[in-house]
Amino acid sequence: MIYLFLPEKHRFPVAKYGMLRQRVSAANVVPPENIQSPEPVSDLDLRRVHTEDYLHRFESGLLTDEEIRWIGSPWSPELVQRAKYTAGATIAVCRHALHDGVGLSLGGGTHHACSDHGQGYCLYNDIMVAAHVNS
């Protein structure tokens, strides 16, 4: 699990993801053997939706102050990793839904990102990336 360090009193409720996993496990909503950790999204899959320039600047920590304000979270290597795993989870959930008829992600839905910038706490548009993945 990648922990995202945010400034004290930051508005993004990062703790909710761990609490949600605990609740899902405790209530046996999903049997423990069916809870899986995703693989990170591949660079190839990200390039299907996002511009090379944005991907390079985001992953290298070269976003402008204005772009960081649009995102709403300070840049860190952990933020990049978390975004890659979140998009990977969305892809995995879509594959499970197609195969099994149902899939559930406890952390996806980062659909506010655009092809050339992030916004609204969203770094990659996981929905669009999943839609463009070759299965």
PDB file of C-alpha atoms in Angstrom:
ATOM      1  CA  MET A   1       0.000   0.000   0.000  1.00  0.00           C
ATOM      2  CA  ILE A   2       1.294   3.427  -0.907  1.00  0.00           C
ATOM      3  CA  TYR A   3       0.714   6.077   1.698  1.00  0.00           C
ATOM      4  CA  LEU A   4       0.064   9.558   0.376  1.00  0.00           C
ATOM      5  CA  PHE A   5       1.484  12.241   2.645  1.00  0.00           C
ATOM      6  CA  LEU A   6      -0.637  15.374   2.601  1.00  0.00           C
ATOM      7  CA  PRO A   7      -0.263  18.550   4.617  1.00  0.00           C
ATOM      8  CA  GLU A   8      -2.053  18.622   7.961  1.00  0.00           C
ATOM      9  CA  LYS A   9      -5.737  19.557   7.600  1.00  0.00           C
ATOM     10  CA  HIS A  10      -5.669  18.985   3.817  1.00  0.00           C
ATOM     11  CA  ARG A  11      -9.211  18.706   2.408  1.00  0.00           C
ATOM     12  CA  PHE A  12      -8.674  15.446   0.507  1.00  0.00           C
ATOM     13  CA  PRO A  13      -9.969  12.595   2.709  1.00  0.00           C
ATOM     14  CA  VAL A  14      -7.165  10.122   1.981  1.00  0.00           C
ATOM     15  CA  ALA A  15      -7.896   8.122   5.153  1.00  0.00           C
ATOM     16  CA  LYS A  16     -11.294   7.079   3.788  1.00  0.00           C
ATOM     17  CA  TYR A  17      -9.725   4.502   1.467  1.00  0.00           C
ATOM     18  CA  GLY A  18      -8.147   2.491   4.274  1.00  0.00           C
ATOM     19  CA  MET A  19     -11.303   2.767   6.361  1.00  0.00           C
ATOM     20  CA  LEU A  20     -13.417   1.607   3.415  1.00  0.00           C
ATOM     21  CA  ARG A  21     -11.231  -1.456   2.906  1.00  0.00           C
ATOM     22  CA  GLN A  22     -11.485  -2.279   6.614  1.00  0.00           C
ATOM     23  CA  ARG A  23     -15.287  -1.946   6.540  1.00  0.00           C
ATOM     24  CA  VAL A  24     -15.646  -4.050   3.397  1.00  0.00           C
ATOM     25  CA  SER A  25     -13.450  -6.745   4.948  1.00  0.00           C
ATOM     26  CA  ALA A  26     -15.118  -6.619   8.382  1.00  0.00           C
ATOM     27  CA  ALA A  27     -18.611  -6.849   6.891  1.00  0.00           C
ATOM     28  CA  ASN A  28     -17.481  -9.641   4.545  1.00  0.00           C
ATOM     29  CA  VAL A  29     -19.022  -7.720   1.636  1.00  0.00           C
ATOM     30  CA  VAL A  30     -16.280  -9.235  -0.488  1.00  0.00           C
ATOM     31  CA  PRO A  31     -14.642 -12.476   0.644  1.00  0.00           C
ATOM     32  CA  PRO A  32     -11.000 -11.839   1.636  1.00  0.00           C
ATOM     33  CA  GLU A  33      -9.712 -14.127  -1.117  1.00  0.00           C
ATOM     34  CA  ASN A  34     -11.413 -11.900  -3.704  1.00  0.00           C
ATOM     35  CA  ILE A  35      -9.802  -8.654  -2.536  1.00  0.00           C
ATOM     36  CA  GLN A  36      -6.877  -8.046  -4.819  1.00  0.00           C
ATOM     37  CA  SER A  37      -4.168  -5.431  -5.128  1.00  0.00           C
ATOM     38  CA  PRO A  38      -3.863  -4.039  -8.648  1.00  0.00           C
ATOM     39  CA  GLU A  39      -0.881  -3.710 -10.911  1.00  0.00           C
ATOM     40  CA  PRO A  40       0.033  -0.139 -11.856  1.00  0.00           C
ATOM     41  CA  VAL A  41      -1.198   1.142 -15.205  1.00  0.00           C
ATOM     42  CA  SER A  42       1.359   0.853 -17.982  1.00  0.00           C
ATOM     43  CA  ASP A  43       2.944   3.860 -19.643  1.00  0.00           C
ATOM     44  CA  LEU A  44       1.586   2.604 -22.969  1.00  0.00           C
ATOM     45  CA  ASP A  45      -1.979   2.638 -21.644  1.00  0.00           C
ATOM     46  CA  LEU A  46      -1.531   6.138 -20.194  1.00  0.00           C
ATOM     47  CA  ARG A  47      -0.246   7.414 -23.562  1.00  0.00           C
ATOM     48  CA  ARG A  48      -3.475   6.271 -25.211  1.00  0.00           C
ATOM     49  CA  VAL A  49      -5.280   9.083 -23.347  1.00  0.00           C
ATOM     50  CA  HIS A  50      -2.743  11.592 -22.002  1.00  0.00           C
ATOM     51  CA  THR A  51      -0.200  13.731 -23.819  1.00  0.00           C
ATOM     52  CA  GLU A  52       3.490  12.839 -23.649  1.00  0.00           C
ATOM     53  CA  ASP A  53       4.230  16.330 -22.334  1.00  0.00           C
ATOM     54  CA  TYR A  54       1.797  16.060 -19.438  1.00  0.00           C
ATOM     55  CA  LEU A  55       2.909  12.551 -18.513  1.00  0.00           C
ATOM     56  CA  HIS A  56       6.571  13.586 -18.497  1.00  0.00           C
ATOM     57  CA  ARG A  57       5.978  16.743 -16.463  1.00  0.00           C
ATOM     58  CA  PHE A  58       3.700  15.040 -13.943  1.00  0.00           C
ATOM     59  CA  GLU A  59       5.895  12.004 -13.419  1.00  0.00           C
ATOM     60  CA  SER A  60       9.058  14.141 -13.192  1.00  0.00           C
ATOM     61  CA  GLY A  61       7.616  16.696 -10.756  1.00  0.00           C
ATOM     62  CA  LEU A  62       7.743  19.505 -13.315  1.00  0.00           C
ATOM     63  CA  LEU A  63       4.154  20.758 -13.056  1.00  0.00           C
ATOM     64  CA  THR A  64       3.628  24.469 -12.643  1.00  0.00           C
ATOM     65  CA  ASP A  65       2.241  25.902  -9.418  1.00  0.00           C
ATOM     66  CA  GLU A  66      -1.014  26.586 -11.263  1.00  0.00           C
ATOM     67  CA  GLU A  67      -1.279  22.958 -12.431  1.00  0.00           C
ATOM     68  CA  ILE A  68      -0.678  21.753  -8.893  1.00  0.00           C
ATOM     69  CA  ARG A  69      -3.496  24.040  -7.690  1.00  0.00           C
ATOM     70  CA  TRP A  70      -5.799  22.514 -10.339  1.00  0.00           C
ATOM     71  CA  ILE A  71      -4.964  19.063  -9.013  1.00  0.00           C
ATOM     72  CA  GLY A  72      -5.447  20.090  -5.404  1.00  0.00           C
ATOM     73  CA  SER A  73      -2.633  17.961  -3.950  1.00  0.00           C
ATOM     74  CA  PRO A  74       1.071  18.663  -3.603  1.00  0.00           C
ATOM     75  CA  TRP A  75       3.273  16.689  -5.996  1.00  0.00           C
ATOM     76  CA  SER A  76       5.286  13.778  -4.648  1.00  0.00           C
ATOM     77  CA  PRO A  77       6.656  10.504  -6.033  1.00  0.00           C
ATOM     78  CA  GLU A  78       4.022   8.759  -3.887  1.00  0.00           C
ATOM     79  CA  LEU A  79       1.305  10.745  -5.659  1.00  0.00           C
ATOM     80  CA  VAL A  80       2.573   9.473  -9.020  1.00  0.00           C
ATOM     81  CA  GLN A  81       2.663   5.870  -7.781  1.00  0.00           C
ATOM     82  CA  ARG A  82      -0.767   6.121  -6.180  1.00  0.00           C
ATOM     83  CA  ALA A  83      -2.237   7.511  -9.409  1.00  0.00           C
ATOM     84  CA  LYS A  84      -0.727   4.649 -11.409  1.00  0.00           C
ATOM     85  CA  TYR A  85      -2.145   2.020  -9.051  1.00  0.00           C
ATOM     86  CA  THR A  86      -5.541   3.731  -8.996  1.00  0.00           C
ATOM     87  CA  ALA A  87      -5.746   3.677 -12.794  1.00  0.00           C
ATOM     88  CA  GLY A  88      -4.499   0.086 -12.771  1.00  0.00           C
ATOM     89  CA  ALA A  89      -7.285  -0.825 -10.346  1.00  0.00           C
ATOM     90  CA  THR A  90      -9.901   0.671 -12.654  1.00  0.00           C
ATOM     91  CA  ILE A  91      -8.566  -1.367 -15.570  1.00  0.00           C
ATOM     92  CA  ALA A  92      -8.586  -4.541 -13.444  1.00  0.00           C
ATOM     93  CA  VAL A  93     -12.134  -3.885 -12.244  1.00  0.00           C
ATOM     94  CA  CYS A  94     -13.365  -3.394 -15.805  1.00  0.00           C
ATOM     95  CA  ARG A  95     -11.761  -6.687 -16.828  1.00  0.00           C
ATOM     96  CA  HIS A  96     -13.365  -8.465 -13.858  1.00  0.00           C
ATOM     97  CA  ALA A  97     -16.748  -6.964 -14.705  1.00  0.00           C
ATOM     98  CA  LEU A  98     -16.484  -8.126 -18.301  1.00  0.00           C
ATOM     99  CA  HIS A  99     -15.427 -11.619 -17.234  1.00  0.00           C
ATOM    100  CA  ASP A 100     -17.492 -12.144 -14.055  1.00  0.00           C
ATOM    101  CA  GLY A 101     -20.337  -9.681 -14.501  1.00  0.00           C
ATOM    102  CA  VAL A 102     -19.254  -7.528 -11.567  1.00  0.00           C
ATOM    103  CA  GLY A 103     -16.197  -5.635 -10.391  1.00  0.00           C
ATOM    104  CA  LEU A 104     -15.563  -3.193  -7.589  1.00  0.00           C
ATOM    105  CA  SER A 105     -12.767  -0.716  -6.943  1.00  0.00           C
ATOM    106  CA  LEU A 106     -12.290   0.910  -3.574  1.00  0.00           C
ATOM    107  CA  GLY A 107     -10.252   3.763  -4.994  1.00  0.00           C
ATOM    108  CA  GLY A 108     -11.021   4.544  -8.624  1.00  0.00           C
ATOM    109  CA  GLY A 109     -13.076   7.249 -10.229  1.00  0.00           C
ATOM    110  CA  THR A 110     -10.335   9.751 -11.044  1.00  0.00           C
ATOM    111  CA  HIS A 111     -12.171  10.903 -14.145  1.00  0.00           C
ATOM    112  CA  HIS A 112     -11.698  14.683 -13.831  1.00  0.00           C
ATOM    113  CA  ALA A 113      -8.235  14.685 -15.425  1.00  0.00           C
ATOM    114  CA  CYS A 114      -7.922  15.920 -18.995  1.00  0.00           C
ATOM    115  CA  SER A 115      -5.511  14.711 -21.643  1.00  0.00           C
ATOM    116  CA  ASP A 116      -2.994  17.455 -20.879  1.00  0.00           C
ATOM    117  CA  HIS A 117      -3.558  18.222 -17.198  1.00  0.00           C
ATOM    118  CA  GLY A 118      -4.941  16.910 -13.955  1.00  0.00           C
ATOM    119  CA  GLN A 119      -7.685  18.556 -11.943  1.00  0.00           C
ATOM    120  CA  GLY A 120      -9.993  17.925  -9.014  1.00  0.00           C
ATOM    121  CA  TYR A 121      -7.608  15.500  -7.242  1.00  0.00           C
ATOM    122  CA  CYS A 122      -7.399  13.477 -10.459  1.00  0.00           C
ATOM    123  CA  LEU A 123      -4.006  12.919 -12.095  1.00  0.00           C
ATOM    124  CA  TYR A 124      -4.953  10.431 -14.796  1.00  0.00           C
ATOM    125  CA  ASN A 125      -8.401   9.917 -16.237  1.00  0.00           C
ATOM    126  CA  ASP A 126      -8.756   6.295 -15.170  1.00  0.00           C
ATOM    127  CA  ILE A 127     -12.143   5.842 -16.850  1.00  0.00           C
ATOM    128  CA  MET A 128     -10.852   6.939 -20.259  1.00  0.00           C
ATOM    129  CA  VAL A 129      -7.655   4.943 -19.848  1.00  0.00           C
ATOM    130  CA  ALA A 130      -9.658   1.797 -19.043  1.00  0.00           C
ATOM    131  CA  ALA A 131     -11.942   2.434 -22.016  1.00  0.00           C
ATOM    132  CA  HIS A 132      -8.928   2.608 -24.348  1.00  0.00           C
ATOM    133  CA  VAL A 133      -7.040  -0.431 -23.046  1.00  0.00           C
ATOM    134  CA  ASN A 134      -6.698  -3.383 -25.378  1.00  0.00           C
ATOM    135  CA  SER A 135      -7.886  -6.386 -23.388  1.00  0.00           C
TER     136      SER A 135
END
